[in-house]
Amino acid sequence: MSANLNKKQCTGCGNCLEFCPRQLLVLSKENDVNERGVRYIQFNNEMACIECGLCELMCTAGAIHIPKRVNGYDLIDKKEIPPHAGCSLGSLSKALADVIMELDIADRTVLFKKKASDVNLHVETHDYTDEQFYIDGLNYKRANPDKVVIIICASSKQHTTALNEERYRSLENEKVTIINTLNWFESDAEITKLLNGGSHILEAVSKSDAVSFASRNGVRTPAQMIDLENDLKQALQNQLEDKKCAMVEIVFPCFYRLAQRPQQLMPCAEIKRINDWFTVSVEPDYPKGIYHKAGD
């Protein structure tokens, strides 16, 4: 038994290549592409797979699954994966699905978000084309306290980041889980210099009385994914225990934006270059960890 690799689903981002401890994964040959028109993941020695699960954990497209591992794989809507290779919103989908499955709350979970926030799970979801999702999510929780309401706010542009800062400053006696995806970062064309972006609203929110839990994480490594899943679990458990709002912020690069919006799926070498730059140039200004935990 080994990991199941879905050729059609793969976006060729290369995330799994970097973290296989036995280096058993490779991309197909340059002239061998899938229906997406990209090189896809293959084994170079399937029998040597130890089913550690790191490749599945790091896949952003639901293209890898180890059947014997109990996780949220089946909760991921694989027909609606993010359109950009390696998009970190796919990693958020994976982390959320795992936690929802572990807590056994799929039938109670309700997502509120903009449709462009590509977190697509087989749970009740309210997608919007405008910003009304945030207020509607808060109102829905007030009217349905038994539901587990997750509001996903994308701080992906200057105006949405400013809007989210205003929202979070106004939090008061809410009992939802808010996920803030902070990926508003703009660079020069060569991706060597940060020109604009970012926000430190989490630090301010964590000092208020409005939240019971606040943390910041990334999705670039297995360690970050494990920490993210732990923090999401804590945030959702707080809601199940009727505690105040919990906020989990995720800081990550938008490869598509930083690469000047390419019209084709990006090769894994370019994604890795952006990841490496982001690690050195941006991440140090956004320390990861738990910023507030009720009782601490």
PDB file of C-alpha atoms in Angstrom:
ATOM      1  CA  MET A   1       0.000   0.000   0.000  1.00  0.00           C
ATOM      2  CA  SER A   2       1.240   3.530  -0.798  1.00  0.00           C
ATOM      3  CA  ALA A   3      -0.106   6.983  -1.517  1.00  0.00           C
ATOM      4  CA  ASN A   4      -2.665   7.253  -4.313  1.00  0.00           C
ATOM      5  CA  LEU A   5      -1.535   9.857  -6.856  1.00  0.00           C
ATOM      6  CA  ASN A   6      -4.276  11.446  -8.972  1.00  0.00           C
ATOM      7  CA  LYS A   7      -2.758  12.435 -12.315  1.00  0.00           C
ATOM      8  CA  LYS A   8      -5.772  14.503 -13.400  1.00  0.00           C
ATOM      9  CA  GLN A   9      -5.967  16.443 -10.137  1.00  0.00           C
ATOM     10  CA  CYS A  10      -2.285  17.410  -9.913  1.00  0.00           C
ATOM     11  CA  THR A  11      -1.371  21.030 -10.695  1.00  0.00           C
ATOM     12  CA  GLY A  12       2.369  20.336 -10.885  1.00  0.00           C
ATOM     13  CA  CYS A  13       3.214  22.791  -8.096  1.00  0.00           C
ATOM     14  CA  GLY A  14       5.912  20.522  -6.644  1.00  0.00           C
ATOM     15  CA  ASN A  15       4.959  21.035  -2.990  1.00  0.00           C
ATOM     16  CA  CYS A  16       5.086  17.323  -2.257  1.00  0.00           C
ATOM     17  CA  LEU A  17       8.466  16.848  -3.970  1.00  0.00           C
ATOM     18  CA  GLU A  18      10.282  18.952  -1.418  1.00  0.00           C
ATOM     19  CA  PHE A  19       8.998  17.160   1.657  1.00  0.00           C
ATOM     20  CA  CYS A  20       9.031  13.448   0.792  1.00  0.00           C
ATOM     21  CA  PRO A  21      11.585  12.106   3.316  1.00  0.00           C
ATOM     22  CA  ARG A  22      12.689   9.394   0.892  1.00  0.00           C
ATOM     23  CA  GLN A  23      12.573  11.539  -2.244  1.00  0.00           C
ATOM     24  CA  LEU A  24      10.234   9.077  -3.948  1.00  0.00           C
ATOM     25  CA  LEU A  25       8.267  11.639  -5.956  1.00  0.00           C
ATOM     26  CA  VAL A  26       9.169  13.186  -9.302  1.00  0.00           C
ATOM     27  CA  LEU A  27       7.410  15.179 -11.988  1.00  0.00           C
ATOM     28  CA  SER A  28       6.566  13.478 -15.262  1.00  0.00           C
ATOM     29  CA  LYS A  29       8.789  14.132 -18.272  1.00  0.00           C
ATOM     30  CA  GLU A  30       8.496  17.498 -19.994  1.00  0.00           C
ATOM     31  CA  ASN A  31       6.417  16.153 -22.880  1.00  0.00           C
ATOM     32  CA  ASP A  32       4.172  14.118 -20.571  1.00  0.00           C
ATOM     33  CA  VAL A  33       1.415  16.378 -19.252  1.00  0.00           C
ATOM     34  CA  ASN A  34      -2.053  15.845 -17.788  1.00  0.00           C
ATOM     35  CA  GLU A  35      -5.391  17.339 -18.787  1.00  0.00           C
ATOM     36  CA  ARG A  36      -4.402  20.611 -17.120  1.00  0.00           C
ATOM     37  CA  GLY A  37      -1.427  20.802 -19.468  1.00  0.00           C
ATOM     38  CA  VAL A  38       1.160  20.435 -16.685  1.00  0.00           C
ATOM     39  CA  ARG A  39       3.687  17.829 -15.643  1.00  0.00           C
ATOM     40  CA  TYR A  40       2.213  15.710 -12.874  1.00  0.00           C
ATOM     41  CA  ILE A  41       3.521  13.854  -9.868  1.00  0.00           C
ATOM     42  CA  GLN A  42       4.767  10.249 -10.121  1.00  0.00           C
ATOM     43  CA  PHE A  43       6.597   7.717  -7.981  1.00  0.00           C
ATOM     44  CA  ASN A  44      10.167   6.798  -8.790  1.00  0.00           C
ATOM     45  CA  ASN A  45       9.978   3.884  -6.335  1.00  0.00           C
ATOM     46  CA  GLU A  46       6.462   3.228  -5.106  1.00  0.00           C
ATOM     47  CA  MET A  47       7.408   0.150  -3.067  1.00  0.00           C
ATOM     48  CA  ALA A  48       9.650   2.263  -0.839  1.00  0.00           C
ATOM     49  CA  CYS A  49       6.764   4.511   0.317  1.00  0.00           C
ATOM     50  CA  ILE A  50       6.384   4.453   4.108  1.00  0.00           C
ATOM     51  CA  GLU A  51       2.985   6.204   4.050  1.00  0.00           C
ATOM     52  CA  CYS A  52       4.203   8.983   6.324  1.00  0.00           C
ATOM     53  CA  GLY A  53       1.519  11.291   4.921  1.00  0.00           C
ATOM     54  CA  LEU A  54       3.689  14.369   4.351  1.00  0.00           C
ATOM     55  CA  CYS A  55       2.949  14.438   0.620  1.00  0.00           C
ATOM     56  CA  GLU A  56      -0.805  14.353   1.266  1.00  0.00           C
ATOM     57  CA  LEU A  57      -0.477  17.010   3.965  1.00  0.00           C
ATOM     58  CA  MET A  58       1.351  19.374   1.597  1.00  0.00           C
ATOM     59  CA  CYS A  59      -0.765  18.797  -1.531  1.00  0.00           C
ATOM     60  CA  THR A  60      -2.807  21.907  -2.352  1.00  0.00           C
ATOM     61  CA  ALA A  61      -5.029  20.189  -4.917  1.00  0.00           C
ATOM     62  CA  GLY A  62      -6.353  17.034  -3.267  1.00  0.00           C
ATOM     63  CA  ALA A  63      -4.254  14.986  -5.698  1.00  0.00           C
ATOM     64  CA  ILE A  64      -2.650  12.697  -3.095  1.00  0.00           C
ATOM     65  CA  HIS A  65      -4.365  10.391  -0.643  1.00  0.00           C
ATOM     66  CA  ILE A  66      -3.265   7.574   1.643  1.00  0.00           C
ATOM     67  CA  PRO A  67      -6.416   5.479   2.104  1.00  0.00           C
ATOM     68  CA  LYS A  68      -5.570   4.070   5.521  1.00  0.00           C
ATOM     69  CA  ARG A  69      -5.006   7.506   7.066  1.00  0.00           C
ATOM     70  CA  VAL A  70      -8.115   9.019   8.677  1.00  0.00           C
ATOM     71  CA  ASN A  71      -8.348  12.693   7.720  1.00  0.00           C
ATOM     72  CA  GLY A  72     -10.507  15.173   5.864  1.00  0.00           C
ATOM     73  CA  TYR A  73      -9.624  14.104   2.322  1.00  0.00           C
ATOM     74  CA  ASP A  74     -13.221  13.282   1.401  1.00  0.00           C
ATOM     75  CA  LEU A  75     -14.435  16.682   2.659  1.00  0.00           C
ATOM     76  CA  ILE A  76     -12.352  18.543   0.070  1.00  0.00           C
ATOM     77  CA  ASP A  77     -14.309  19.540  -3.043  1.00  0.00           C
ATOM     78  CA  LYS A  78     -11.748  18.508  -5.630  1.00  0.00           C
ATOM     79  CA  LYS A  79     -13.768  19.919  -8.538  1.00  0.00           C
ATOM     80  CA  GLU A  80     -13.355  23.424  -7.097  1.00  0.00           C
ATOM     81  CA  ILE A  81      -9.678  23.543  -6.215  1.00  0.00           C
ATOM     82  CA  PRO A  82      -7.927  26.932  -6.439  1.00  0.00           C
ATOM     83  CA  PRO A  83      -7.102  27.744 -10.067  1.00  0.00           C
ATOM     84  CA  HIS A  84      -3.447  28.652  -9.464  1.00  0.00           C
ATOM     85  CA  ALA A  85      -0.804  25.959  -9.038  1.00  0.00           C
ATOM     86  CA  GLY A  86       0.315  25.628  -5.435  1.00  0.00           C
ATOM     87  CA  CYS A  87      -2.275  28.126  -4.165  1.00  0.00           C
ATOM     88  CA  SER A  88      -2.100  28.182  -0.379  1.00  0.00           C
ATOM     89  CA  LEU A  89      -5.879  28.370  -0.123  1.00  0.00           C
ATOM     90  CA  GLY A  90      -5.766  24.703  -1.101  1.00  0.00           C
ATOM     91  CA  SER A  91      -3.601  24.100   1.964  1.00  0.00           C
ATOM     92  CA  LEU A  92      -6.145  25.907   4.128  1.00  0.00           C
ATOM     93  CA  SER A  93      -8.873  23.678   2.664  1.00  0.00           C
ATOM     94  CA  LYS A  94      -6.805  20.630   3.611  1.00  0.00           C
ATOM     95  CA  ALA A  95      -6.158  21.830   7.176  1.00  0.00           C
ATOM     96  CA  LEU A  96      -9.788  22.804   7.771  1.00  0.00           C
ATOM     97  CA  ALA A  97     -11.077  19.533   6.363  1.00  0.00           C
ATOM     98  CA  ASP A  98      -8.783  17.513   8.636  1.00  0.00           C
ATOM     99  CA  VAL A  99      -9.875  19.402  11.753  1.00  0.00           C
ATOM    100  CA  ILE A 100     -13.587  19.354  10.928  1.00  0.00           C
ATOM    101  CA  MET A 101     -13.360  15.605  10.389  1.00  0.00           C
ATOM    102  CA  GLU A 102     -11.396  15.063  13.621  1.00  0.00           C
ATOM    103  CA  LEU A 103     -13.959  17.030  15.650  1.00  0.00           C
ATOM    104  CA  ASP A 104     -16.829  15.295  13.815  1.00  0.00           C
ATOM    105  CA  ILE A 105     -18.643  18.569  13.115  1.00  0.00           C
ATOM    106  CA  ALA A 106     -19.130  18.475   9.338  1.00  0.00           C
ATOM    107  CA  ASP A 107     -22.925  18.462   9.677  1.00  0.00           C
ATOM    108  CA  ARG A 108     -22.827  21.512  11.967  1.00  0.00           C
ATOM    109  CA  THR A 109     -20.186  23.557  10.134  1.00  0.00           C
ATOM    110  CA  VAL A 110     -21.200  26.574   8.049  1.00  0.00           C
ATOM    111  CA  LEU A 111     -18.729  28.641   6.006  1.00  0.00           C
ATOM    112  CA  PHE A 112     -19.253  32.299   5.101  1.00  0.00           C
ATOM    113  CA  LYS A 113     -16.838  33.783   2.576  1.00  0.00           C
ATOM    114  CA  LYS A 114     -16.408  35.480  -0.770  1.00  0.00           C
ATOM    115  CA  LYS A 115     -16.440  33.048  -3.657  1.00  0.00           C
ATOM    116  CA  ALA A 116     -12.953  34.193  -4.656  1.00  0.00           C
ATOM    117  CA  SER A 117     -11.663  32.765  -1.376  1.00  0.00           C
ATOM    118  CA  ASP A 118     -11.074  29.321  -2.809  1.00  0.00           C
ATOM    119  CA  VAL A 119     -11.699  27.223   0.284  1.00  0.00           C
ATOM    120  CA  ASN A 120     -14.106  24.612  -1.013  1.00  0.00           C
ATOM    121  CA  LEU A 121     -15.372  21.855   1.261  1.00  0.00           C
ATOM    122  CA  HIS A 122     -18.380  19.551   1.323  1.00  0.00           C
ATOM    123  CA  VAL A 123     -20.034  21.481   4.144  1.00  0.00           C
ATOM    124  CA  GLU A 124     -22.762  24.118   4.119  1.00  0.00           C
ATOM    125  CA  THR A 125     -21.194  27.124   2.412  1.00  0.00           C
ATOM    126  CA  HIS A 126     -22.486  30.626   1.757  1.00  0.00           C
ATOM    127  CA  ASP A 127     -20.504  32.217  -1.075  1.00  0.00           C
ATOM    128  CA  TYR A 128     -20.818  35.916  -1.858  1.00  0.00           C
ATOM    129  CA  THR A 129     -19.699  38.271  -4.588  1.00  0.00           C
ATOM    130  CA  ASP A 130     -19.689  41.197  -2.155  1.00  0.00           C
ATOM    131  CA  GLU A 131     -18.615  41.917   1.416  1.00  0.00           C
ATOM    132  CA  GLN A 132     -21.980  41.135   3.010  1.00  0.00           C
ATOM    133  CA  PHE A 133     -20.729  37.654   3.949  1.00  0.00           C
ATOM    134  CA  TYR A 134     -19.107  38.964   7.138  1.00  0.00           C
ATOM    135  CA  ILE A 135     -22.218  40.565   8.674  1.00  0.00           C
ATOM    136  CA  ASP A 136     -24.384  37.678   7.497  1.00  0.00           C
ATOM    137  CA  GLY A 137     -22.030  35.214   9.145  1.00  0.00           C
ATOM    138  CA  LEU A 138     -22.201  37.033  12.470  1.00  0.00           C
ATOM    139  CA  ASN A 139     -25.993  37.281  12.263  1.00  0.00           C
ATOM    140  CA  TYR A 140     -26.319  33.629  11.326  1.00  0.00           C
ATOM    141  CA  LYS A 141     -24.375  32.537  14.406  1.00  0.00           C
ATOM    142  CA  ARG A 142     -26.508  34.723  16.670  1.00  0.00           C
ATOM    143  CA  ALA A 143     -29.636  33.094  15.246  1.00  0.00           C
ATOM    144  CA  ASN A 144     -28.154  29.573  15.196  1.00  0.00           C
ATOM    145  CA  PRO A 145     -25.900  29.188  18.250  1.00  0.00           C
ATOM    146  CA  ASP A 146     -25.682  25.412  17.784  1.00  0.00           C
ATOM    147  CA  LYS A 147     -23.952  25.831  14.413  1.00  0.00           C
ATOM    148  CA  VAL A 148     -20.172  26.078  14.009  1.00  0.00           C
ATOM    149  CA  VAL A 149     -19.699  29.218  11.941  1.00  0.00           C
ATOM    150  CA  ILE A 150     -16.411  29.905  10.177  1.00  0.00           C
ATOM    151  CA  ILE A 151     -15.938  33.277   8.481  1.00  0.00           C
ATOM    152  CA  ILE A 152     -13.041  33.442   6.024  1.00  0.00           C
ATOM    153  CA  CYS A 153     -11.807  36.989   5.437  1.00  0.00           C
ATOM    154  CA  ALA A 154      -9.286  37.488   2.642  1.00  0.00           C
ATOM    155  CA  SER A 155      -6.788  40.269   3.289  1.00  0.00           C
ATOM    156  CA  SER A 156      -5.546  39.949  -0.272  1.00  0.00           C
ATOM    157  CA  LYS A 157      -5.719  43.540  -1.482  1.00  0.00           C
ATOM    158  CA  GLN A 158      -5.172  46.931   0.079  1.00  0.00           C
ATOM    159  CA  HIS A 159      -8.863  47.794   0.388  1.00  0.00           C
ATOM    160  CA  THR A 160      -9.944  44.396   1.757  1.00  0.00           C
ATOM    161  CA  THR A 161      -7.086  44.442   4.252  1.00  0.00           C
ATOM    162  CA  ALA A 162      -8.192  47.864   5.482  1.00  0.00           C
ATOM    163  CA  LEU A 163     -11.800  46.671   5.656  1.00  0.00           C
ATOM    164  CA  ASN A 164     -10.822  43.629   7.721  1.00  0.00           C
ATOM    165  CA  GLU A 165      -8.797  45.797  10.107  1.00  0.00           C
ATOM    166  CA  GLU A 166     -11.936  47.887  10.669  1.00  0.00           C
ATOM    167  CA  ARG A 167     -14.061  44.768  11.185  1.00  0.00           C
ATOM    168  CA  TYR A 168     -11.733  43.235  13.740  1.00  0.00           C
ATOM    169  CA  ARG A 169     -11.450  46.437  15.748  1.00  0.00           C
ATOM    170  CA  SER A 170     -15.239  46.395  16.079  1.00  0.00           C
ATOM    171  CA  LEU A 171     -15.517  42.815  17.327  1.00  0.00           C
ATOM    172  CA  GLU A 172     -17.642  42.510  20.431  1.00  0.00           C
ATOM    173  CA  ASN A 173     -19.304  39.492  22.053  1.00  0.00           C
ATOM    174  CA  GLU A 174     -19.206  37.382  18.885  1.00  0.00           C
ATOM    175  CA  LYS A 175     -18.759  33.611  19.055  1.00  0.00           C
ATOM    176  CA  VAL A 176     -17.586  32.675  15.594  1.00  0.00           C
ATOM    177  CA  THR A 177     -14.262  31.461  14.231  1.00  0.00           C
ATOM    178  CA  ILE A 178     -12.558  33.968  11.933  1.00  0.00           C
ATOM    179  CA  ILE A 179      -9.802  32.948   9.545  1.00  0.00           C
ATOM    180  CA  ASN A 180      -7.842  35.891   8.197  1.00  0.00           C
ATOM    181  CA  THR A 181      -5.833  34.972   5.105  1.00  0.00           C
ATOM    182  CA  LEU A 182      -3.126  37.613   4.846  1.00  0.00           C
ATOM    183  CA  ASN A 183      -1.667  37.418   1.366  1.00  0.00           C
ATOM    184  CA  TRP A 184      -1.611  41.067   0.326  1.00  0.00           C
ATOM    185  CA  PHE A 185       2.043  41.350  -0.619  1.00  0.00           C
ATOM    186  CA  GLU A 186       3.271  43.072  -3.763  1.00  0.00           C
ATOM    187  CA  SER A 187       6.775  42.955  -5.200  1.00  0.00           C
ATOM    188  CA  ASP A 188       8.750  44.265  -8.127  1.00  0.00           C
ATOM    189  CA  ALA A 189       8.598  42.350 -11.414  1.00  0.00           C
ATOM    190  CA  GLU A 190      11.710  40.320 -10.592  1.00  0.00           C
ATOM    191  CA  ILE A 191      10.340  39.349  -7.156  1.00  0.00           C
ATOM    192  CA  THR A 192      13.381  40.656  -5.355  1.00  0.00           C
ATOM    193  CA  LYS A 193      11.879  43.530  -3.370  1.00  0.00           C
ATOM    194  CA  LEU A 194       8.695  43.917  -1.316  1.00  0.00           C
ATOM    195  CA  LEU A 195       6.842  47.009  -2.516  1.00  0.00           C
ATOM    196  CA  ASN A 196       3.657  46.948  -0.502  1.00  0.00           C
ATOM    197  CA  GLY A 197       1.331  44.888   1.623  1.00  0.00           C
ATOM    198  CA  GLY A 198       0.845  43.232   4.967  1.00  0.00           C
ATOM    199  CA  SER A 199      -0.976  44.083   8.173  1.00  0.00           C
ATOM    200  CA  HIS A 200      -0.366  43.665  11.892  1.00  0.00           C
ATOM    201  CA  ILE A 201      -3.990  43.771  12.969  1.00  0.00           C
ATOM    202  CA  LEU A 202      -3.627  40.387  14.691  1.00  0.00           C
ATOM    203  CA  GLU A 203      -1.314  41.899  17.286  1.00  0.00           C
ATOM    204  CA  ALA A 204      -3.930  44.540  18.084  1.00  0.00           C
ATOM    205  CA  VAL A 205      -6.828  42.087  18.164  1.00  0.00           C
ATOM    206  CA  SER A 206      -4.952  39.721  20.459  1.00  0.00           C
ATOM    207  CA  LYS A 207      -4.726  42.447  23.111  1.00  0.00           C
ATOM    208  CA  SER A 208      -8.474  43.087  23.137  1.00  0.00           C
ATOM    209  CA  ASP A 209     -11.172  41.413  25.234  1.00  0.00           C
ATOM    210  CA  ALA A 210     -13.074  40.418  22.101  1.00  0.00           C
ATOM    211  CA  VAL A 211     -11.215  37.161  21.392  1.00  0.00           C
ATOM    212  CA  SER A 212     -10.627  33.966  23.331  1.00  0.00           C
ATOM    213  CA  PHE A 213      -7.854  32.793  21.014  1.00  0.00           C
ATOM    214  CA  ALA A 214      -5.601  34.402  18.395  1.00  0.00           C
ATOM    215  CA  SER A 215      -2.755  32.863  16.425  1.00  0.00           C
ATOM    216  CA  ARG A 216      -0.711  33.304  13.263  1.00  0.00           C
ATOM    217  CA  ASN A 217       0.544  30.525  11.046  1.00  0.00           C
ATOM    218  CA  GLY A 218       1.784  29.623   7.600  1.00  0.00           C
ATOM    219  CA  VAL A 219       1.244  26.695   5.260  1.00  0.00           C
ATOM    220  CA  ARG A 220       4.609  26.310   3.555  1.00  0.00           C
ATOM    221  CA  THR A 221       6.061  23.395   5.523  1.00  0.00           C
ATOM    222  CA  PRO A 222       4.704  20.276   7.228  1.00  0.00           C
ATOM    223  CA  ALA A 223       5.545  21.808  10.627  1.00  0.00           C
ATOM    224  CA  GLN A 224       3.529  24.916   9.782  1.00  0.00           C
ATOM    225  CA  MET A 225       0.609  22.806   8.547  1.00  0.00           C
ATOM    226  CA  ILE A 226       0.584  20.767  11.751  1.00  0.00           C
ATOM    227  CA  ASP A 227       0.665  23.939  13.850  1.00  0.00           C
ATOM    228  CA  LEU A 228      -2.140  25.400  11.734  1.00  0.00           C
ATOM    229  CA  GLU A 229      -4.312  22.335  12.234  1.00  0.00           C
ATOM    230  CA  ASN A 230      -3.690  22.473  15.991  1.00  0.00           C
ATOM    231  CA  ASP A 231      -4.651  26.147  16.107  1.00  0.00           C
ATOM    232  CA  LEU A 232      -7.767  25.631  13.985  1.00  0.00           C
ATOM    233  CA  LYS A 233      -8.762  22.805  16.305  1.00  0.00           C
ATOM    234  CA  GLN A 234      -8.352  25.059  19.338  1.00  0.00           C
ATOM    235  CA  ALA A 235     -10.322  27.865  17.666  1.00  0.00           C
ATOM    236  CA  LEU A 236     -13.211  25.567  16.775  1.00  0.00           C
ATOM    237  CA  GLN A 237     -13.200  23.916  20.194  1.00  0.00           C
ATOM    238  CA  ASN A 238     -13.566  27.372  21.728  1.00  0.00           C
ATOM    239  CA  GLN A 239     -16.665  27.908  19.628  1.00  0.00           C
ATOM    240  CA  LEU A 240     -18.042  24.522  20.639  1.00  0.00           C
ATOM    241  CA  GLU A 241     -17.530  25.586  24.263  1.00  0.00           C
ATOM    242  CA  ASP A 242     -19.406  28.850  23.626  1.00  0.00           C
ATOM    243  CA  LYS A 243     -16.354  31.026  24.165  1.00  0.00           C
ATOM    244  CA  LYS A 244     -15.674  34.372  22.525  1.00  0.00           C
ATOM    245  CA  CYS A 245     -14.488  34.753  18.957  1.00  0.00           C
ATOM    246  CA  ALA A 246     -11.309  32.933  17.953  1.00  0.00           C
ATOM    247  CA  MET A 247      -9.083  34.211  15.159  1.00  0.00           C
ATOM    248  CA  VAL A 248      -6.501  32.305  13.163  1.00  0.00           C
ATOM    249  CA  GLU A 249      -4.392  34.295  10.716  1.00  0.00           C
ATOM    250  CA  ILE A 250      -2.508  32.635   7.887  1.00  0.00           C
ATOM    251  CA  VAL A 251       0.320  34.497   6.165  1.00  0.00           C
ATOM    252  CA  PHE A 252       1.331  33.258   2.719  1.00  0.00           C
ATOM    253  CA  PRO A 253       2.435  34.496  -0.713  1.00  0.00           C
ATOM    254  CA  CYS A 254       0.048  34.726  -3.638  1.00  0.00           C
ATOM    255  CA  PHE A 255       2.236  33.249  -6.369  1.00  0.00           C
ATOM    256  CA  TYR A 256      -0.122  34.431  -9.085  1.00  0.00           C
ATOM    257  CA  ARG A 257       0.011  38.066  -8.006  1.00  0.00           C
ATOM    258  CA  LEU A 258       3.721  38.133  -7.222  1.00  0.00           C
ATOM    259  CA  ALA A 259       4.520  36.593 -10.624  1.00  0.00           C
ATOM    260  CA  GLN A 260       2.556  39.368 -12.363  1.00  0.00           C
ATOM    261  CA  ARG A 261      -0.535  37.219 -13.077  1.00  0.00           C
ATOM    262  CA  PRO A 262       0.707  34.607 -15.574  1.00  0.00           C
ATOM    263  CA  GLN A 263      -1.902  33.150 -17.909  1.00  0.00           C
ATOM    264  CA  GLN A 264      -0.726  29.549 -17.478  1.00  0.00           C
ATOM    265  CA  LEU A 265      -0.126  27.353 -14.432  1.00  0.00           C
ATOM    266  CA  MET A 266       3.261  28.190 -12.964  1.00  0.00           C
ATOM    267  CA  PRO A 267       6.092  25.624 -13.002  1.00  0.00           C
ATOM    268  CA  CYS A 268       7.231  24.313  -9.631  1.00  0.00           C
ATOM    269  CA  ALA A 269      10.675  25.934  -9.956  1.00  0.00           C
ATOM    270  CA  GLU A 270       9.085  29.396 -10.111  1.00  0.00           C
ATOM    271  CA  ILE A 271       6.783  28.624  -7.181  1.00  0.00           C
ATOM    272  CA  LYS A 272       9.774  27.483  -5.118  1.00  0.00           C
ATOM    273  CA  ARG A 273      11.689  30.656  -6.005  1.00  0.00           C
ATOM    274  CA  ILE A 274       8.818  32.811  -4.747  1.00  0.00           C
ATOM    275  CA  ASN A 275       8.462  30.683  -1.634  1.00  0.00           C
ATOM    276  CA  ASP A 276      12.163  31.038  -0.848  1.00  0.00           C
ATOM    277  CA  TRP A 277      12.016  34.795  -1.372  1.00  0.00           C
ATOM    278  CA  PHE A 278       8.929  35.089   0.816  1.00  0.00           C
ATOM    279  CA  THR A 279      10.614  33.114   3.594  1.00  0.00           C
ATOM    280  CA  VAL A 280      13.539  35.495   3.712  1.00  0.00           C
ATOM    281  CA  SER A 281      11.929  38.814   2.798  1.00  0.00           C
ATOM    282  CA  VAL A 282       8.463  38.743   4.384  1.00  0.00           C
ATOM    283  CA  GLU A 283       7.946  36.022   6.977  1.00  0.00           C
ATOM    284  CA  PRO A 284      10.374  37.442   9.584  1.00  0.00           C
ATOM    285  CA  ASP A 285       8.061  40.458   9.990  1.00  0.00           C
ATOM    286  CA  TYR A 286       5.104  38.184  10.817  1.00  0.00           C
ATOM    287  CA  PRO A 287       6.142  35.894  13.687  1.00  0.00           C
ATOM    288  CA  LYS A 288       4.078  32.754  13.960  1.00  0.00           C
ATOM    289  CA  GLY A 289       2.610  31.473  17.179  1.00  0.00           C
ATOM    290  CA  ILE A 290      -0.244  31.838  19.626  1.00  0.00           C
ATOM    291  CA  TYR A 291      -0.807  35.514  20.442  1.00  0.00           C
ATOM    292  CA  HIS A 292      -3.683  35.084  22.865  1.00  0.00           C
ATOM    293  CA  LYS A 293      -5.293  32.168  24.655  1.00  0.00           C
ATOM    294  CA  ALA A 294      -7.989  32.661  27.246  1.00  0.00           C
ATOM    295  CA  GLY A 295      -6.642  31.847  30.670  1.00  0.00           C
ATOM    296  CA  ASP A 296      -2.993  32.515  29.768  1.00  0.00           C
TER     297      ASP A 296
END
